[in-house]
Short mmCIF file of C-alpha atoms in Angstrom, two decimals:
data_model
loop_
_atom_site.label_atom_id
_atom_site.label_comp_id
_atom_site.label_asym_id
_atom_site.label_seq_id
_atom_site.Cartn_x
_atom_site.Cartn_y
_atom_site.Cartn_z
CA UNK A 988 4.36 -15.71 -7.03
CA UNK A 989 3.68 -12.11 -5.94
CA UNK A 990 6.33 -9.42 -5.65
CA UNK A 991 7.19 -8.78 -1.98
CA UNK A 992 8.16 -5.25 -0.96
CA UNK A 993 9.44 -3.71 2.27
CA UNK A 994 7.24 -0.93 3.68
CA UNK A 995 3.51 -0.47 4.20
CA UNK A 996 2.50 1.58 1.15
CA UNK A 997 1.07 -0.79 -1.49
CA UNK A 998 3.23 -1.03 -4.60
CA UNK A 999 6.11 0.84 -2.96
CA UNK A 1000 9.41 -0.60 -1.73
CA UNK A 1001 11.64 1.08 0.85
CA UNK A 1002 15.41 0.75 1.05
CA UNK A 1003 15.78 2.19 4.57
CA UNK A 1004 13.72 2.21 7.75
CA UNK A 1005 14.18 4.74 10.54
CA UNK A 1006 12.66 2.40 13.12
CA UNK A 1007 14.50 -0.25 15.12
CA UNK A 1008 11.20 -1.88 16.11
CA UNK A 1009 8.58 -1.49 13.38
CA UNK A 1010 8.54 -3.73 10.31
CA UNK A 1011 6.07 -3.49 7.44
CA UNK A 1012 5.58 -5.21 4.11
CA UNK A 1013 3.24 -5.30 1.14
CA UNK A 1014 2.99 -7.71 -1.75
CA UNK A 1015 1.06 -8.55 -4.87
CA UNK A 1016 -1.51 -11.32 -4.71
CA UNK A 1017 0.26 -14.61 -5.37
CA UNK A 1018 -0.95 -16.35 -8.52
CA UNK A 1019 -3.29 -19.27 -7.96
CA UNK A 1020 -5.38 -21.74 -9.88
CA UNK A 1021 -9.16 -21.14 -9.80
CA UNK A 1022 -9.61 -24.69 -8.52
CA UNK A 1023 -6.84 -24.28 -5.91
CA UNK A 1024 -6.90 -20.67 -4.63
CA UNK A 1025 -4.58 -19.10 -2.07
CA UNK A 1026 -6.28 -19.35 1.33
CA UNK A 1027 -3.58 -18.06 3.67
CA UNK A 1028 -0.39 -16.04 3.80
CA UNK A 1029 2.33 -16.25 6.43
CA UNK A 1030 5.10 -13.71 6.81
CA UNK A 1031 8.48 -13.59 8.53
CA UNK A 1032 11.46 -11.27 8.93
CA UNK A 1033 15.08 -12.37 8.82
CA UNK A 1034 18.62 -11.31 8.08
CA UNK A 1035 18.54 -13.11 4.72
CA UNK A 1036 15.81 -13.93 2.22
CA UNK A 1037 13.82 -16.92 3.47
CA UNK A 1038 15.02 -16.70 7.09
CA UNK A 1039 12.75 -16.09 10.06
CA UNK A 1040 15.43 -15.36 12.68
CA UNK A 1041 13.92 -11.96 13.62
CA UNK A 1042 10.18 -12.66 13.37
CA UNK A 1043 9.03 -16.28 13.03
CA UNK A 1044 6.54 -17.14 10.30
CA UNK A 1045 3.10 -15.98 11.37
CA UNK A 1046 -0.21 -16.77 9.64
CA UNK A 1047 -2.03 -13.59 8.61
CA UNK A 1048 -4.95 -14.71 6.44
CA UNK A 1049 -5.42 -13.06 3.05
CA UNK A 1050 -4.07 -9.56 3.75
CA UNK A 1051 -1.43 -8.26 1.34
CA UNK A 1052 0.04 -5.57 3.59
CA UNK A 1053 1.04 -5.75 7.23
CA UNK A 1054 2.93 -3.87 9.91
CA UNK A 1055 4.03 -4.99 13.36
CA UNK A 1056 6.01 -3.67 16.29
CA UNK A 1057 8.69 -6.07 17.47
CA UNK A 1058 8.93 -6.56 21.26
CA UNK A 1059 6.11 -4.09 22.03
CA UNK A 1060 6.35 -4.78 25.78
CA UNK A 1061 9.97 -3.60 25.86
CA UNK A 1062 9.90 0.01 24.65
CA UNK A 1063 13.65 0.60 25.03
CA UNK A 1064 14.71 -2.57 23.21
CA UNK A 1065 15.92 -1.94 19.66
CA UNK A 1066 15.29 -5.27 17.94
CA UNK A 1067 16.56 -4.24 14.52
CA UNK A 1068 20.22 -3.24 14.48
CA UNK A 1069 21.59 -0.11 12.87
CA UNK A 1070 23.16 -0.78 9.45
CA UNK A 1071 21.87 -4.35 9.22
CA UNK A 1072 19.87 -5.51 6.21
CA UNK A 1073 16.57 -7.31 6.84
CA UNK A 1074 14.28 -9.22 4.50
CA UNK A 1075 10.57 -9.99 4.56
CA UNK A 1076 9.53 -13.43 3.32
CA UNK A 1077 5.93 -14.32 2.48
CA UNK A 1078 4.56 -17.81 2.06
CA UNK A 1079 1.26 -18.37 0.23
CA UNK A 1080 -0.69 -21.57 0.84
CA UNK A 1081 -3.38 -22.90 -1.47
CA UNK A 1082 -6.53 -24.81 -0.56
CA UNK A 1083 -4.77 -28.09 -1.32
CA UNK A 1084 -1.79 -27.16 0.85
CA UNK A 1085 0.61 -26.24 -1.94
CA UNK A 1086 2.82 -23.23 -1.28
CA UNK A 1087 4.73 -20.44 -2.96
CA UNK A 1088 7.41 -18.30 -1.33
CA UNK A 1089 8.61 -14.79 -2.14
CA UNK A 1090 11.09 -12.51 -0.41
CA UNK A 1091 11.74 -8.78 -0.52
CA UNK A 1092 15.00 -7.27 -1.74
CA UNK A 1093 15.73 -6.13 1.82
CA UNK A 1094 15.92 -2.89 3.74
CA UNK A 1095 18.51 -1.34 6.05
CA UNK A 1096 17.87 0.25 9.42
CA UNK A 1097 19.17 3.80 9.82
CA UNK A 1098 17.93 5.54 12.96
CA UNK A 1099 20.35 8.47 12.75
CA UNK A 1100 18.97 11.87 11.91
CA UNK A 1101 20.17 13.31 8.60
CA UNK A 1102 22.94 15.89 8.84
CA UNK A 1103 23.02 19.22 7.04
CA UNK A 1104 26.13 20.97 5.87
CA UNK A 1105 26.36 24.45 4.40
CA UNK A 1106 29.39 25.19 2.25
CA UNK A 1107 30.01 28.75 1.10
CA UNK A 1108 32.71 30.42 -0.93
CA UNK A 1109 33.32 34.04 -1.88
CA UNK A 1110 33.53 34.35 -5.65
CA UNK A 1111 34.02 38.09 -5.95
CA UNK A 1112 34.60 41.02 -3.60
CA UNK A 1113 34.96 44.68 -4.54
CA UNK A 1114 34.95 47.80 -2.46
CA UNK A 1115 33.05 50.75 -3.87
CA UNK A 1116 32.43 54.24 -2.60
CA UNK A 1117 29.04 53.08 -1.32
CA UNK A 1118 30.19 49.89 0.36
CA UNK A 1119 31.38 46.40 -0.48
CA UNK A 1120 29.99 44.16 -3.20
CA UNK A 1121 30.36 40.50 -2.33
CA UNK A 1122 29.23 37.57 -4.46
CA UNK A 1123 29.13 34.18 -2.77
CA UNK A 1124 28.04 30.70 -3.72
CA UNK A 1125 26.51 28.33 -1.19
CA UNK A 1126 25.54 24.69 -1.27
CA UNK A 1127 23.32 22.93 1.26
CA UNK A 1128 24.01 19.18 1.48
CA UNK A 1129 22.18 16.45 3.36
CA UNK A 1130 23.86 13.23 4.49
#
């Protein structure tokens, strides 16, 4: 069985997606016997490993990476819900009809823009004849 990963970049797995419509996956070639090779993959998306309650299993040939837009005719419809975890499941079928199944470890949808916070504190202040000397410390945080 091949490792299934969320996201389009081969060999890379994502934990979060910023899209409520686009789903992508990549996977390693599923092991096969020389006399009974893999001849087709099918993929699906669901709210648990093995489920196809978001995108039904679809035959895709022998590709090992794929991306699709869910509900492309409805641009304002957000199919994937904020904060929900989704899983990609891939089925491999051999020439004789035998199958293997693998699922990703899941990804969450987060469409909110990251926030930035700047925290500053004065560490030292001294007035001199030429002006004030002020030493501050600042930290920029992203959430």
